[in-house]
Amino acid sequence: NAGVMQNPRHLVRRRGQEARLRCSPMKGHSHVYWYRQLPEEGLKFMVYLQKENIIDESGMPKERFSAEFPKEGPSILRIQQVVRGDSAAYFCASSPGGVRVDTEAFFGQGTRLTVV
Amino acid sequence: GEDVEQSLFLSVREGDSSVINCTYTDSSSTYLYWYKQEPGAGLQLLTYIFSNMDMKQDQRLTVLLNKKDKHLSLRIADTQTGDSAIYFCAESRSNDYKLSFGAGTTVTVRA
């Protein structure tokens, strides 16, 4: 049973381009969470999605960021018109269900986005 | 300031004990966690403790919680080279899926 898969592992974008980060949850998991880690800071919650639904996007920047988790395929975190301040590690986690995240959440390796 | 703080680096000799410290600010934190990230891998949950406990032991790992001071520590006994990793402290409230993480402590085990 493969773990949470994120790709790409590293992504370089020029300012103004779009970045698409993908997350395939563990088999049987229908809940996905995205976190962002800025340099020398802790991971910060961004968004919580279930299949075809955004449950909580309270941590998402108001502009340029969007997330989806379609019925088929991976969850996508999309950043439009990237700026240098978007450079960070983006982590995805998944769980089989429910709102409790204790022993049930599994994290991916992260995607390191660098904006040049 | 950050909600969860921990020192960034720790160097320890193989066979010694490692102690990683963490402080948090949210008095309503109910669950406190330690995650481990090895090079090239995702974060792996090591252990967690409920806020009504003050200690939890699991083989080589001992978690101590001082709720009054909002201080959490992870002790690794007989540290091995395989323990070299980044260790993240995190907290959440009861029934809240949002975790608040510290910046991570990079533990380097030297021979």
Tab-separated table of C-alpha atoms in Angstrom, chain B:
chain	number	residue	atom	x	y	z
B	1	GLY	CA	5.521	34.795	17.311
B	2	GLU	CA	4.927	31.221	16.287
B	3	ASP	CA	2.299	29.095	18.037
B	4	VAL	CA	4.734	26.218	18.430
B	5	GLU	CA	8.457	26.782	18.923
B	6	GLN	CA	11.393	24.432	18.991
B	7	SER	CA	15.120	24.785	18.580
B	8	LEU	CA	16.366	24.176	15.048
B	9	PHE	CA	19.384	21.918	15.602
B	10	LEU	CA	20.603	19.223	17.973
B	11	SER	CA	23.814	17.212	17.727
B	12	VAL	CA	24.164	14.073	19.826
B	13	ARG	CA	26.689	11.287	20.123
B	14	GLU	CA	25.613	7.766	19.220
B	15	GLY	CA	24.479	5.896	22.325
B	16	ASP	CA	23.647	9.038	24.284
B	17	SER	CA	20.130	10.276	25.008
B	18	SER	CA	18.607	13.031	22.877
B	19	VAL	CA	16.150	15.519	24.304
B	20	ILE	CA	14.152	17.697	21.944
B	21	ASN	CA	12.162	20.512	23.489
B	22	CYS	CA	9.051	22.313	22.320
B	23	THR	CA	6.860	25.080	23.689
B	24	TYR	CA	3.353	25.964	22.572
B	25	THR	CA	1.026	28.852	23.293
B	26	ASP	CA	-2.512	27.506	22.910
B	27	SER	CA	-3.852	26.536	26.332
B	28	SER	CA	-6.744	24.692	24.669
B	29	SER	CA	-4.389	22.265	22.936
B	30	THR	CA	-5.645	18.786	23.542
B	31	TYR	CA	-3.320	16.578	21.531
B	32	LEU	CA	0.415	17.035	21.242
B	33	TYR	CA	2.442	15.125	18.689
B	34	TRP	CA	5.931	14.303	17.607
B	35	TYR	CA	6.550	13.633	13.922
B	36	LYS	CA	9.777	12.432	12.336
B	37	GLN	CA	10.925	13.228	8.813
B	38	GLU	CA	13.804	11.215	7.421
B	39	PRO	CA	15.644	12.458	4.327
B	40	GLY	CA	13.486	12.094	1.235
B	41	ALA	CA	10.488	10.813	3.173
B	42	GLY	CA	7.208	12.193	4.433
B	43	LEU	CA	6.433	13.128	8.006
B	44	GLN	CA	5.821	10.045	10.096
B	45	LEU	CA	3.841	10.166	13.323
B	46	LEU	CA	6.109	8.935	16.118
B	47	THR	CA	3.921	9.380	19.140
B	48	TYR	CA	1.280	11.619	20.637
B	49	ILE	CA	0.057	12.501	24.095
B	50	PHE	CA	-3.239	13.775	25.423
B	51	SER	CA	-3.102	16.966	27.450
B	52	ASN	CA	-4.425	15.199	30.554
B	53	MET	CA	-1.281	13.047	30.674
B	54	ASP	CA	2.143	14.161	31.810
B	55	MET	CA	4.218	11.302	30.489
B	56	LYS	CA	4.087	8.625	27.851
B	57	GLN	CA	6.712	5.993	27.176
B	58	ASP	CA	7.044	3.883	24.053
B	59	GLN	CA	10.196	1.751	23.837
B	60	ARG	CA	13.104	4.209	23.422
B	61	LEU	CA	10.821	7.238	23.305
B	62	THR	CA	9.633	9.184	26.335
B	63	VAL	CA	7.315	12.159	26.008
B	64	LEU	CA	7.032	14.595	28.899
B	65	LEU	CA	4.335	17.245	29.070
B	66	ASN	CA	4.295	20.193	31.460
B	67	LYS	CA	0.902	21.676	30.790
B	68	LYS	CA	1.375	24.562	33.216
B	69	ASP	CA	4.473	25.752	31.330
B	70	LYS	CA	3.145	24.566	27.945
B	71	HIS	CA	6.340	22.608	27.450
B	72	LEU	CA	6.685	19.304	25.626
B	73	SER	CA	9.810	17.211	25.274
B	74	LEU	CA	10.823	14.063	23.441
B	75	ARG	CA	13.610	11.937	24.850
B	76	ILE	CA	15.226	9.298	22.664
B	77	ALA	CA	17.253	6.803	24.664
B	78	ASP	CA	20.363	5.163	23.200
B	79	THR	CA	20.302	7.366	20.098
B	80	GLN	CA	21.264	5.561	16.895
B	81	THR	CA	22.395	6.838	13.495
B	82	GLY	CA	18.962	5.930	12.144
B	83	ASP	CA	17.497	8.518	14.475
B	84	SER	CA	19.086	11.307	12.422
B	85	ALA	CA	16.102	13.206	11.052
B	86	ILE	CA	13.986	16.299	11.479
B	87	TYR	CA	11.593	16.088	14.422
B	88	PHE	CA	8.444	18.188	14.402
B	89	CYS	CA	6.377	19.070	17.425
B	90	ALA	CA	2.684	19.725	16.705
B	91	GLU	CA	-0.524	20.413	18.579
B	92	SER	CA	-4.241	20.380	17.885
B	93	ARG	CA	-7.445	21.004	19.728
B	94	SER	CA	-9.988	18.343	20.463
B	95	ASN	CA	-11.784	17.182	17.321
B	96	ASP	CA	-9.872	19.668	15.207
B	97	TYR	CA	-8.113	18.340	12.158
B	98	LYS	CA	-5.791	21.339	11.951
B	99	LEU	CA	-2.335	20.719	13.277
B	100	SER	CA	0.007	23.556	14.265
B	101	PHE	CA	3.625	22.579	13.764
B	102	GLY	CA	6.926	23.864	14.994
B	103	ALA	CA	9.719	24.533	12.508
B	104	GLY	CA	11.365	21.185	13.213
B	105	THR	CA	14.551	20.198	15.044
B	106	THR	CA	17.267	18.657	12.884
B	107	VAL	CA	18.921	15.925	14.941
B	108	THR	CA	22.354	14.818	13.830
B	109	VAL	CA	23.811	11.697	15.400
B	110	ARG	CA	27.593	11.549	15.325
B	111	ALA	CA	29.699	8.449	15.859
